[in-house]
Coordinates of C-alpha atoms and ligand atoms in Angstrom, one line a residue:
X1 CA 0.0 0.0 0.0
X2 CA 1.2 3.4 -1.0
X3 CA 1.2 6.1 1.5
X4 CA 2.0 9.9 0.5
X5 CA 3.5 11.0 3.9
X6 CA 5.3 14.3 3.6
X7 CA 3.3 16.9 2.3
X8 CA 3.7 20.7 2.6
X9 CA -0.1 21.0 3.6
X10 CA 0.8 18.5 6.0
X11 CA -0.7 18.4 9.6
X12 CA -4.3 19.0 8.5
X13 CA -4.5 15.6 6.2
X14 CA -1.8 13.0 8.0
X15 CA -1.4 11.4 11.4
X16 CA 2.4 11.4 10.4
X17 CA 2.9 14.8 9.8
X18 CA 1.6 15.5 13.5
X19 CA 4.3 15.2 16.1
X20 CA 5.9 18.4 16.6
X21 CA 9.4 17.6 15.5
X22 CA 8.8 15.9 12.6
X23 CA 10.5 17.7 9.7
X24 CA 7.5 18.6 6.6
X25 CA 9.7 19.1 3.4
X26 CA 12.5 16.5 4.8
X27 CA 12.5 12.6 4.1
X28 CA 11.5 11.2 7.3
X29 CA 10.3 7.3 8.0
X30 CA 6.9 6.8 8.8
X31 CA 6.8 5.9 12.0
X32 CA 10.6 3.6 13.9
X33 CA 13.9 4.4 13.3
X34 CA 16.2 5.2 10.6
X35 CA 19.9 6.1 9.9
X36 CA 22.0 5.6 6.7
X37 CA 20.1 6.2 3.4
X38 CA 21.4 3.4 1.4
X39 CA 20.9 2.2 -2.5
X40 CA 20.2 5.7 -4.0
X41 CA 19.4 5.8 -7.7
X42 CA 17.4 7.7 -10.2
X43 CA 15.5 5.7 -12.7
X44 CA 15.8 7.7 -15.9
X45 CA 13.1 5.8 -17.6
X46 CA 10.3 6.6 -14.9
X47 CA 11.7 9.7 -14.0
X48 CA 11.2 8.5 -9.9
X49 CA 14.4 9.1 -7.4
X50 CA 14.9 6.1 -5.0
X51 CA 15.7 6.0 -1.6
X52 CA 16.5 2.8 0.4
X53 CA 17.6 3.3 3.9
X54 CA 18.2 1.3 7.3
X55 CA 15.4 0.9 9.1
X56 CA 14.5 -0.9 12.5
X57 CA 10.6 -2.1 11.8
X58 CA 9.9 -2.8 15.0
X59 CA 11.4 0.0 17.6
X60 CA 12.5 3.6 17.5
X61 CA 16.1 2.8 18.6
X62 CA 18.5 1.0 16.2
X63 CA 17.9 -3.3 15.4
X64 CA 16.7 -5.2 13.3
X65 CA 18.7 -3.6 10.5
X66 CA 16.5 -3.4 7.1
X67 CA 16.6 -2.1 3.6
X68 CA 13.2 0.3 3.7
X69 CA 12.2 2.0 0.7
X70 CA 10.5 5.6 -0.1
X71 CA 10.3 7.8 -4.0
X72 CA 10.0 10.7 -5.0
X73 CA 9.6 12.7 -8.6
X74 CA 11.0 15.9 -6.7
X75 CA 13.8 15.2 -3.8
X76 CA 10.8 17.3 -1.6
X77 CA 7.8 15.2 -1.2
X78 CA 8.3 11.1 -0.6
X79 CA 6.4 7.8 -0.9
X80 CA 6.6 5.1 1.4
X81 CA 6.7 1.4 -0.1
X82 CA 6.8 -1.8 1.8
X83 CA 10.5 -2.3 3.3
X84 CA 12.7 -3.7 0.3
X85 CA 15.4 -5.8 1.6
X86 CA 14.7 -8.2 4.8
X87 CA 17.2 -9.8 7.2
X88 CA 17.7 -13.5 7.0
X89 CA 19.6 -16.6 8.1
X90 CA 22.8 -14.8 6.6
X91 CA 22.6 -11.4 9.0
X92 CA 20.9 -8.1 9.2
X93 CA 21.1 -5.9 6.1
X94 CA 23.3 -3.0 6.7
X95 CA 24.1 0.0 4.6
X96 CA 25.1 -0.4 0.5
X97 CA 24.5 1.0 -2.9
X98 CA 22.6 0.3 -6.0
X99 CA 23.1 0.5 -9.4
X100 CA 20.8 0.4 -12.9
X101 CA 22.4 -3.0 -14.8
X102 CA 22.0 -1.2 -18.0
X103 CA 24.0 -4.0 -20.0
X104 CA 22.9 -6.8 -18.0
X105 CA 26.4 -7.7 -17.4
X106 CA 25.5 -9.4 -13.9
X107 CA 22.9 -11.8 -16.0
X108 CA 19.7 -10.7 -13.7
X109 CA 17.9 -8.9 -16.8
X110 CA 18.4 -5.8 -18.6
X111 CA 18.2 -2.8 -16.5
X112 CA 17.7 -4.8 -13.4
X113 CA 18.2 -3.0 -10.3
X114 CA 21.1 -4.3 -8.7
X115 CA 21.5 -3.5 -5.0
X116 CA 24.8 -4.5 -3.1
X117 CA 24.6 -4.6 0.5
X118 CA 26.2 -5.7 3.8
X119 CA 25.5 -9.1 6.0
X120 CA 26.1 -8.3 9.2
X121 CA 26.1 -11.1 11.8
X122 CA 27.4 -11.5 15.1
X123 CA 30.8 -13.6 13.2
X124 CA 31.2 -10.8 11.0
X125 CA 30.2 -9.0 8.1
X126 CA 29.9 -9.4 4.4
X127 CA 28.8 -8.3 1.4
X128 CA 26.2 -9.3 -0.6
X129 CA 23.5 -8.6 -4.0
X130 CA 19.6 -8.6 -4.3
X131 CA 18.4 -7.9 -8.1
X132 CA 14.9 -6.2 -8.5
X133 CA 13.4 -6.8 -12.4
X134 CA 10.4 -3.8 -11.3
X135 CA 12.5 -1.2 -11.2
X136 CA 13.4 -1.1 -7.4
X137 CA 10.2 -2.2 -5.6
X138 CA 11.3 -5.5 -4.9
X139 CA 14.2 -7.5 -4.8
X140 CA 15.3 -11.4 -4.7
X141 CA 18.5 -12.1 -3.2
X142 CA 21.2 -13.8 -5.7
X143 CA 21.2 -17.6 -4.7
X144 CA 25.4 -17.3 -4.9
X145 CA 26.0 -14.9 -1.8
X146 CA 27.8 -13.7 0.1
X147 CA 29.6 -12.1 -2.7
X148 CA 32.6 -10.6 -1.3
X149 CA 33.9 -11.6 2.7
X150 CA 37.3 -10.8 4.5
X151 CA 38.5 -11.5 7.6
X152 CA 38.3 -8.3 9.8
X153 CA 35.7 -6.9 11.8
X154 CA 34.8 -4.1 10.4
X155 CA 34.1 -4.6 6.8
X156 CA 30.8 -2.8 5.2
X157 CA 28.9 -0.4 3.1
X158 CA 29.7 -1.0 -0.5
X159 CA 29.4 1.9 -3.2
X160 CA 29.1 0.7 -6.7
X161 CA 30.0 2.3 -10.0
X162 CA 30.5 1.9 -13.3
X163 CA 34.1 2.7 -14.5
X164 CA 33.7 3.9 -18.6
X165 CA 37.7 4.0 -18.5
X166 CA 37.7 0.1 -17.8
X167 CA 34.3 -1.4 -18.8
X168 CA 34.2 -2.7 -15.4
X169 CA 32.0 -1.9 -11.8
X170 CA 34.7 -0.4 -9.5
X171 CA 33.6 -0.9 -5.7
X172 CA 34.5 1.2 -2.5
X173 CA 34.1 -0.1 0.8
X174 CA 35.0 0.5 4.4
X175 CA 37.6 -1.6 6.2
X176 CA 38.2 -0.8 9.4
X177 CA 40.8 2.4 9.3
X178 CA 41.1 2.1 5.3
X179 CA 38.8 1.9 2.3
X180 CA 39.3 -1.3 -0.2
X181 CA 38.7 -1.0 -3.7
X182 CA 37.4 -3.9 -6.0
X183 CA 37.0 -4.5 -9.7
X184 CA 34.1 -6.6 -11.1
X185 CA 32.8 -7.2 -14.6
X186 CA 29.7 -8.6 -13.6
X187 CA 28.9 -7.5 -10.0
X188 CA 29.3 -11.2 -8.7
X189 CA 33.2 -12.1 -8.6
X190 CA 35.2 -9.2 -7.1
X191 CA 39.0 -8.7 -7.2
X192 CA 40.9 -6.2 -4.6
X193 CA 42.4 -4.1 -6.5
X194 CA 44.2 -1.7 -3.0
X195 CA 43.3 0.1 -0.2
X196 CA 43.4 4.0 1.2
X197 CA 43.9 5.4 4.2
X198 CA 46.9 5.0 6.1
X199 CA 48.6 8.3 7.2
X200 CA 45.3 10.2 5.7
X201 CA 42.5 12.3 7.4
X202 CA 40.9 11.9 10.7
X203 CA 41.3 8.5 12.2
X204 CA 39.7 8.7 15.6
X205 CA 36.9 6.8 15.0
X206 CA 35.8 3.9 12.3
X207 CA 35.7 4.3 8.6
X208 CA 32.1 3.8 6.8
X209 CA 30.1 4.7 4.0
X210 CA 32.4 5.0 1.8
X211 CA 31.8 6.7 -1.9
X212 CA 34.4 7.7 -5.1
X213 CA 32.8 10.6 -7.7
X214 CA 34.5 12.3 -10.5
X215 CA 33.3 16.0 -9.5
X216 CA 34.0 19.3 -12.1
X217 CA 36.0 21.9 -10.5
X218 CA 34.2 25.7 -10.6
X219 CA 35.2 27.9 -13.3
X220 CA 37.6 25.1 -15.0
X221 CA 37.7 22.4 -17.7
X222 CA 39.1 20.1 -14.9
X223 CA 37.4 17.4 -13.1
X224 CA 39.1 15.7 -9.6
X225 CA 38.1 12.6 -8.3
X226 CA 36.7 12.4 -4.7
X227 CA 36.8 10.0 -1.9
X228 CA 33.8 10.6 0.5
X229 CA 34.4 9.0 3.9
X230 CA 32.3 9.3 7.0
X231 CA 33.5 8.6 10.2
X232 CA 32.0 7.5 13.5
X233 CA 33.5 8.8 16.1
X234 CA 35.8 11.7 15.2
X235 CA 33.7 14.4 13.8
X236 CA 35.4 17.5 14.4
X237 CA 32.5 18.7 17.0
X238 CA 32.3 15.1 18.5
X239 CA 30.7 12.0 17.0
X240 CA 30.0 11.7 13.1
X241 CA 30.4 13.6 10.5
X242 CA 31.5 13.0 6.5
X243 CA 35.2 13.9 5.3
X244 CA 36.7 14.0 1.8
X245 CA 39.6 13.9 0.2
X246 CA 40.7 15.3 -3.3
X247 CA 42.2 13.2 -5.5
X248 CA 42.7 11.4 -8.6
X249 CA 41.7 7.7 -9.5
X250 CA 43.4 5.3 -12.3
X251 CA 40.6 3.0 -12.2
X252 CA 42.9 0.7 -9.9
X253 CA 44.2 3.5 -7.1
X254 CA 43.2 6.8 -5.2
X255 CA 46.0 9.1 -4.7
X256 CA 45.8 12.6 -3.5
X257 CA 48.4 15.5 -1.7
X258 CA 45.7 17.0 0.8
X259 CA 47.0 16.7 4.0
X260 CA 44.2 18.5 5.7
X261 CA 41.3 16.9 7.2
X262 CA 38.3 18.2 5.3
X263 CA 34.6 18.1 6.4
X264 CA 31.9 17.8 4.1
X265 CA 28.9 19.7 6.4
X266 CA 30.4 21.5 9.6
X267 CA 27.5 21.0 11.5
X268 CA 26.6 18.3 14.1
X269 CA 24.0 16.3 12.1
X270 CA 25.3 15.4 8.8
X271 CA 26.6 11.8 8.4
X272 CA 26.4 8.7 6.1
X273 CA 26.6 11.1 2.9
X274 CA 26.5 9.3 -0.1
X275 CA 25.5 10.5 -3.9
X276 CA 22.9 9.2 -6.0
X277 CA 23.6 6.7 -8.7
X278 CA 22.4 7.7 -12.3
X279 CA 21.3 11.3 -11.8
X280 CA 20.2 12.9 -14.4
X281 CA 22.0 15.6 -16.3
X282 CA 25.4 14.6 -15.2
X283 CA 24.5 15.4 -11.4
X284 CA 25.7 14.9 -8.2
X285 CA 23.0 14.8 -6.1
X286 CA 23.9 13.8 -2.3
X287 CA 21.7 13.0 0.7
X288 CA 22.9 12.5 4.2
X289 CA 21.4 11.0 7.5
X290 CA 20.4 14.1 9.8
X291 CA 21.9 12.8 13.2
X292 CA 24.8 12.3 15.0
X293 CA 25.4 8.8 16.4
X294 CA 26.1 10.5 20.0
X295 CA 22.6 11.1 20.9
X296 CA 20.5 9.9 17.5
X297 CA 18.9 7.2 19.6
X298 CA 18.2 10.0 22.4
X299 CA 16.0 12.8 20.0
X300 CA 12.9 13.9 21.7
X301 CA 11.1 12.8 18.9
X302 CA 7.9 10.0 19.5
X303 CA 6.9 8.2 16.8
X304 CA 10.0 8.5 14.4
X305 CA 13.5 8.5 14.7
X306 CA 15.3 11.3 12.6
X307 CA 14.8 12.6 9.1
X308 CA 17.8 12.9 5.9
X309 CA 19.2 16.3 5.3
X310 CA 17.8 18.6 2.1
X311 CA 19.2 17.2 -1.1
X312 CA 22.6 18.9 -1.7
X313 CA 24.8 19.4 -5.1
X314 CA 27.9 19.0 -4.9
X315 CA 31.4 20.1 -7.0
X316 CA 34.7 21.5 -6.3
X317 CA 36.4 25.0 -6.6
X318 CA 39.8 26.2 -5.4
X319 CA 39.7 28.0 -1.5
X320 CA 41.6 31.0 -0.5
X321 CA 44.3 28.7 0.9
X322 CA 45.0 27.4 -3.0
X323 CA 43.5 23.8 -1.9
X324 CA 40.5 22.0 -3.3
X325 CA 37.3 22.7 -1.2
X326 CA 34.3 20.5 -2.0
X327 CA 31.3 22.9 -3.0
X328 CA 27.7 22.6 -1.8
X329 CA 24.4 24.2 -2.5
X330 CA 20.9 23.2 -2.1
X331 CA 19.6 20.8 -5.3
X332 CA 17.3 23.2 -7.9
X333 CA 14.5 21.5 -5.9
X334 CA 14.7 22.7 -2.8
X335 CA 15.4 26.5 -4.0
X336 CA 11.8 25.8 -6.1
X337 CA 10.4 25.2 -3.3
X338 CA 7.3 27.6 -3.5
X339 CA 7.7 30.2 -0.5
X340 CA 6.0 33.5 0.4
X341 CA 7.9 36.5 2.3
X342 CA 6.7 36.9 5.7
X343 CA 7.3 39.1 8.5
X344 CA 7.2 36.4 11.0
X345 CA 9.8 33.7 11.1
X346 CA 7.4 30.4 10.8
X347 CA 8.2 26.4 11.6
X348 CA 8.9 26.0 8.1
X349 CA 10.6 29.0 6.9
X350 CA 13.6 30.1 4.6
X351 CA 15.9 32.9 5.8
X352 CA 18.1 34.7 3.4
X353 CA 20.6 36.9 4.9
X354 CA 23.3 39.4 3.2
X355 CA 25.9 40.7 4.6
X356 CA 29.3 42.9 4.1
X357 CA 32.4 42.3 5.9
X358 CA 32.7 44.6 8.9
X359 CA 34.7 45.6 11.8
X360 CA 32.5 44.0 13.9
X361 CA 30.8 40.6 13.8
X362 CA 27.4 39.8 12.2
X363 CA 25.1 38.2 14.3
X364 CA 21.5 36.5 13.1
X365 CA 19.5 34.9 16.0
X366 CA 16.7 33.1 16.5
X367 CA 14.7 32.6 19.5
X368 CA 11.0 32.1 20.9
X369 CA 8.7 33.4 23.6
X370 CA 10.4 30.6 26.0
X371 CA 13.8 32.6 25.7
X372 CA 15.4 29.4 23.6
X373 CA 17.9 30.7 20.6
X374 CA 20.0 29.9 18.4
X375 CA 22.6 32.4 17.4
X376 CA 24.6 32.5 14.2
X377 CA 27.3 34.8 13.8
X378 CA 30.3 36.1 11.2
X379 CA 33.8 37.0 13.0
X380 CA 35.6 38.5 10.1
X381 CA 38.5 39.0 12.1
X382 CA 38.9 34.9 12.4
X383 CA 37.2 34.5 9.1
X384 CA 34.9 32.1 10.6
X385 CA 30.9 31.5 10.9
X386 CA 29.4 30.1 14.0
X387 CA 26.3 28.0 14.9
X388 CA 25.5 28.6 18.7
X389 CA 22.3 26.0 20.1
X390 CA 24.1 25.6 23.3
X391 CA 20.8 27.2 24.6
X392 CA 18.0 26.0 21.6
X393 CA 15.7 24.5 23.6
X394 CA 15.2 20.8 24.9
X395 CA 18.8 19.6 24.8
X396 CA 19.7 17.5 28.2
X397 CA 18.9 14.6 26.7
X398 CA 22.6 14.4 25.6
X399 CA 25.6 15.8 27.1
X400 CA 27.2 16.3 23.7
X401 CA 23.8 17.9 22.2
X402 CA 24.4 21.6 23.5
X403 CA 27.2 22.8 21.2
X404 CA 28.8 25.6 19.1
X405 CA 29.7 24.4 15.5
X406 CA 32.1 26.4 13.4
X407 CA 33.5 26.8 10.2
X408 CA 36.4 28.7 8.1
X409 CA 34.7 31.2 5.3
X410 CA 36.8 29.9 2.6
X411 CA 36.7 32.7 0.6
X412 CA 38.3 36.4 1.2
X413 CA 35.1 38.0 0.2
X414 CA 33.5 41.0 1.3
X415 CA 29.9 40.5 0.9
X416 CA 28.5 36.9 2.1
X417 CA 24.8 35.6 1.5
X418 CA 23.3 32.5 3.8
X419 CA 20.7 30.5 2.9
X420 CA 19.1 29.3 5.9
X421 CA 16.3 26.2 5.6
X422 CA 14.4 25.0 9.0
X423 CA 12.1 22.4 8.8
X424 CA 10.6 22.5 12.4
X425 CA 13.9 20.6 14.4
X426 CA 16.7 21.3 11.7
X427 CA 18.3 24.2 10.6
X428 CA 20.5 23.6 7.4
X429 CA 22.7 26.9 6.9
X430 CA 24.1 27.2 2.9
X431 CA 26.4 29.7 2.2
X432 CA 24.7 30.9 -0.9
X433 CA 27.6 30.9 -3.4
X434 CA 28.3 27.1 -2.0
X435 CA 31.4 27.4 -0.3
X436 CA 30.2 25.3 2.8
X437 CA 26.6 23.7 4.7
X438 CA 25.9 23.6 8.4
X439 CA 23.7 21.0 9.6
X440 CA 22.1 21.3 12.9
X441 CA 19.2 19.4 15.1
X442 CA 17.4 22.1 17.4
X443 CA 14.6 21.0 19.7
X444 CA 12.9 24.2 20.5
X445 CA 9.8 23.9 23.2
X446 CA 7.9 26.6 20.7
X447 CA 9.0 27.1 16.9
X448 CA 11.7 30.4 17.4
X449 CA 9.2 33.1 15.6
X450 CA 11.7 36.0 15.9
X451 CA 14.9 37.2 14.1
X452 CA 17.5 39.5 15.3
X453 CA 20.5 40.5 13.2
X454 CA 22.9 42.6 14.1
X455 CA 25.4 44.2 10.9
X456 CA 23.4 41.9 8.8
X457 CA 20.3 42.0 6.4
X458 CA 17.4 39.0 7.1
X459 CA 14.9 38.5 4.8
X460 CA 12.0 36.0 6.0
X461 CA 10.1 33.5 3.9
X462 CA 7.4 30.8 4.9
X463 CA 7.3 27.5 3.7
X464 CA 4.0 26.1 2.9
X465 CA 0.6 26.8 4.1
Ligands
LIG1 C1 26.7 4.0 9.7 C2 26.6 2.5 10.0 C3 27.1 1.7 8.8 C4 26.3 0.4 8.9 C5 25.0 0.9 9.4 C6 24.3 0.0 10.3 O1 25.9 4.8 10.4 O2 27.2 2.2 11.2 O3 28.5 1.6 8.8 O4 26.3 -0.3 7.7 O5 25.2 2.2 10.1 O6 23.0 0.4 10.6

């Protein structure tokens, strides 16, 4: 049965849309608990995005672990389906990709939906494929799995592509510390091709969800290759978050000379980033999970547990430092988003904000009639913009939940614009000309209805009815 659950008229028409931190023009689950999204693809022929992700059927805490399913035709507004992938004898089914078999090279049909997943079991983990001949809805697993096993712990989350340079599927996946790369010409027999990792990027945590994309770089003919990685803990305001490195790939190895650690969001909620497979119009479209794996089972929400971040674009350009900075905007569908000005700020509300460099900082803040803010500010003498929600309303239900996120402005500039999307308990801050995103969960007791800026231009829009 088909359930059209997020709507921007919601509230009046759905039981779902009730609760009052469930996110309106965010994916959310219908009702249990979700993390990862998992086997993302567009289907080209039907014009519908997919969206698997882990899901726990039967609680609002993590178990259980299950491929669920939702589409959409716009990234905005989602359909439920009946959960897609199902634990068995063999483990729980943990995060993966899926790919469009365009050339039937795996033998399952032509343009059978291929997903490639993770077994997890108490003895360890391994990977695994389910085909799907109705274009994603559901899926039989291939009699001959597990299709790829090793013998460490930690050994999950395969990303799948097709290489055109080699005529074969490459495959990325997490190994403990490291990523492992694999070649395959028919998605069924994989052979390790070498790893990444060692002496790279953050390593206080464990490696997962992995992903490789060839990204354009800004204002060039040039195109860099780019090694997502998200890490758990380690996040560079505690907990998860999704770093990258710049790089090249020779269809067999991914080298790069970053030696910074770089963060893809610089918020507190923005983990298990992966891109969609088969985007049209050669783009790269990227969803994350909204949570933070230090209090996600802890949100004060009831029926659901947490929602994906806004679809996000993604390329490269060149910082003020000379060094490759991934670039990220909100997708074309979230800016079409149909919105009216308003003179209060509402629960579902866009904020655009201008500002020139000053002596002093800029300051934008939120708040409510319960005294709860959030306060956002420029410091042009650090070059930096900060997210406070130390006091944002409901936040003991975590030590690490009260916190001030930060990032670098990238760019010598001296006027900025923000783009500033909340959706009831997330605030998703876009420096308009895509230099950086901030992702953060708030949990106010009443929806903040007031703006202050300070050296600083607001303008308000509404969301929705
Ligand atoms: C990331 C992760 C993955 C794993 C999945 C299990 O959040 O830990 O590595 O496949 O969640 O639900």
């Amino acid at each position: 049965m088909k359930k059209t659950i997020l709507t921007l008229l919601c509230g009046s028409l759905l039981m779902a849309c009730t609760e009052t931190y469930r996110p309106a023009y965010h994916h959310t689950p219908e009702q249990n608990w979700m993390n990862d999204p998992n086997g993302m693809f567009y289907d080209d022929v039907n014009q519908v995005w997919h969206l698997y992700f882990q899901y726990n059927p039967y609680a609002t805490t993590w178990g259980n672990m299950t491929w669920a399913h939702s589409t959409s035709t716009d990234l905005i507004h989602w359909t439920h389906h009946p959960n897609a992938i199902m634990p068995d004898s063999l483990g729980t089914i943990f995060s993966g990709s899926a790919v469009i078999d365009k050339k039937n090279t795996a033998g399952f049909g032509e343009n059978a939906v291929v997903a490639i997943f993770t077994y997890a079991e108490k003895m360890g983990q391994m990977q695994a494929i389910a085909y799907s001949n109705d274009g994603g809805y559901t899926f039989t697993k291939y009699e001959g799995n597990p299709v790829l096993t090793a013998d460490i712990k930690d050994f999950r989350d395969p990303k799948v592509f097709w290489n055109e340079a080699t005529n074969q599927w490459n495959l990325v996946l997490a190994a403990g510390q490291e990523v492992r790369f694999y070649s395959s010409p028919n998605l069924k027999e994989w052979t390790y091709l070498s790893s990444f990792g060692e002496g790279y990027g953050n390593h206080n945590g464990v490696w997962e969800c992995p992903d490789l994309i060839q990204l354009p770089v800004r204002n060039s003919d040039e195109k860099k290759w780019v090694l997502i990685v998200n890490i758990n803990p380690g996040g560079p305001f505690g907990g998860s978050a999704t770093q990258y490195f710049v790089g090249e790939w020779d269809g067999a190895h991914f080298t790069t000379d970053q030696t910074q650690t770089l963060w893809m969001d610089c918020g507190k909620d923005h983990y298990a980033t992966v891109s969609f497979h088969n985007a049209p119009n050669h783009r790269n479209v990227v969803l994350a999970w909204m949570s933070n794996w230090q209090y996600a089972e802890e949100t004060p929400t009831k029926k659901f547990r947490s929602a994906n971040s806004l679809p996000r674009e993604i390329n490269l350009f060149v910082d003020n430092q000379n060094q490759y900075r991934l670039g990220i905007y909100p997708s074309p569908e979230v800016l079409a988003i149909p919105t009216e000005p308003s003179s209060e700020l509402a629960p579902l509300a866009k904020i655009e904000v201008s500002v020139t460099r000053g002596n002093q900082p800029a300051v934008i803040s939120l708040s409510n009639d319960n005294g709860e803010q959030v306060i956002m500010m420029y410091d042009f003498d650090k070059n930096t913009f900060s997210f406070d929600r130390t006091h944002s309303g409901v936040g003991g239900f975590a030590r690490e939940f009260p916190s001030i996120t930060t990032t670098d402005l990238m760019v010598d500039a001296q006027q900025y614009k923000l783009l500033i999307f909340i959706d009831r308990c997330s605030i998703e801050v876009f420096d308009a000309d895509g230099h950086w995103a901030m992702t953060n969960l708030v949990f106010p007791t009443k929806p903040y209805n007031e703006v202050k800026t300070n050296g600083c231009k607001a303008e308000l829009y509404k969301i929705g009815k």
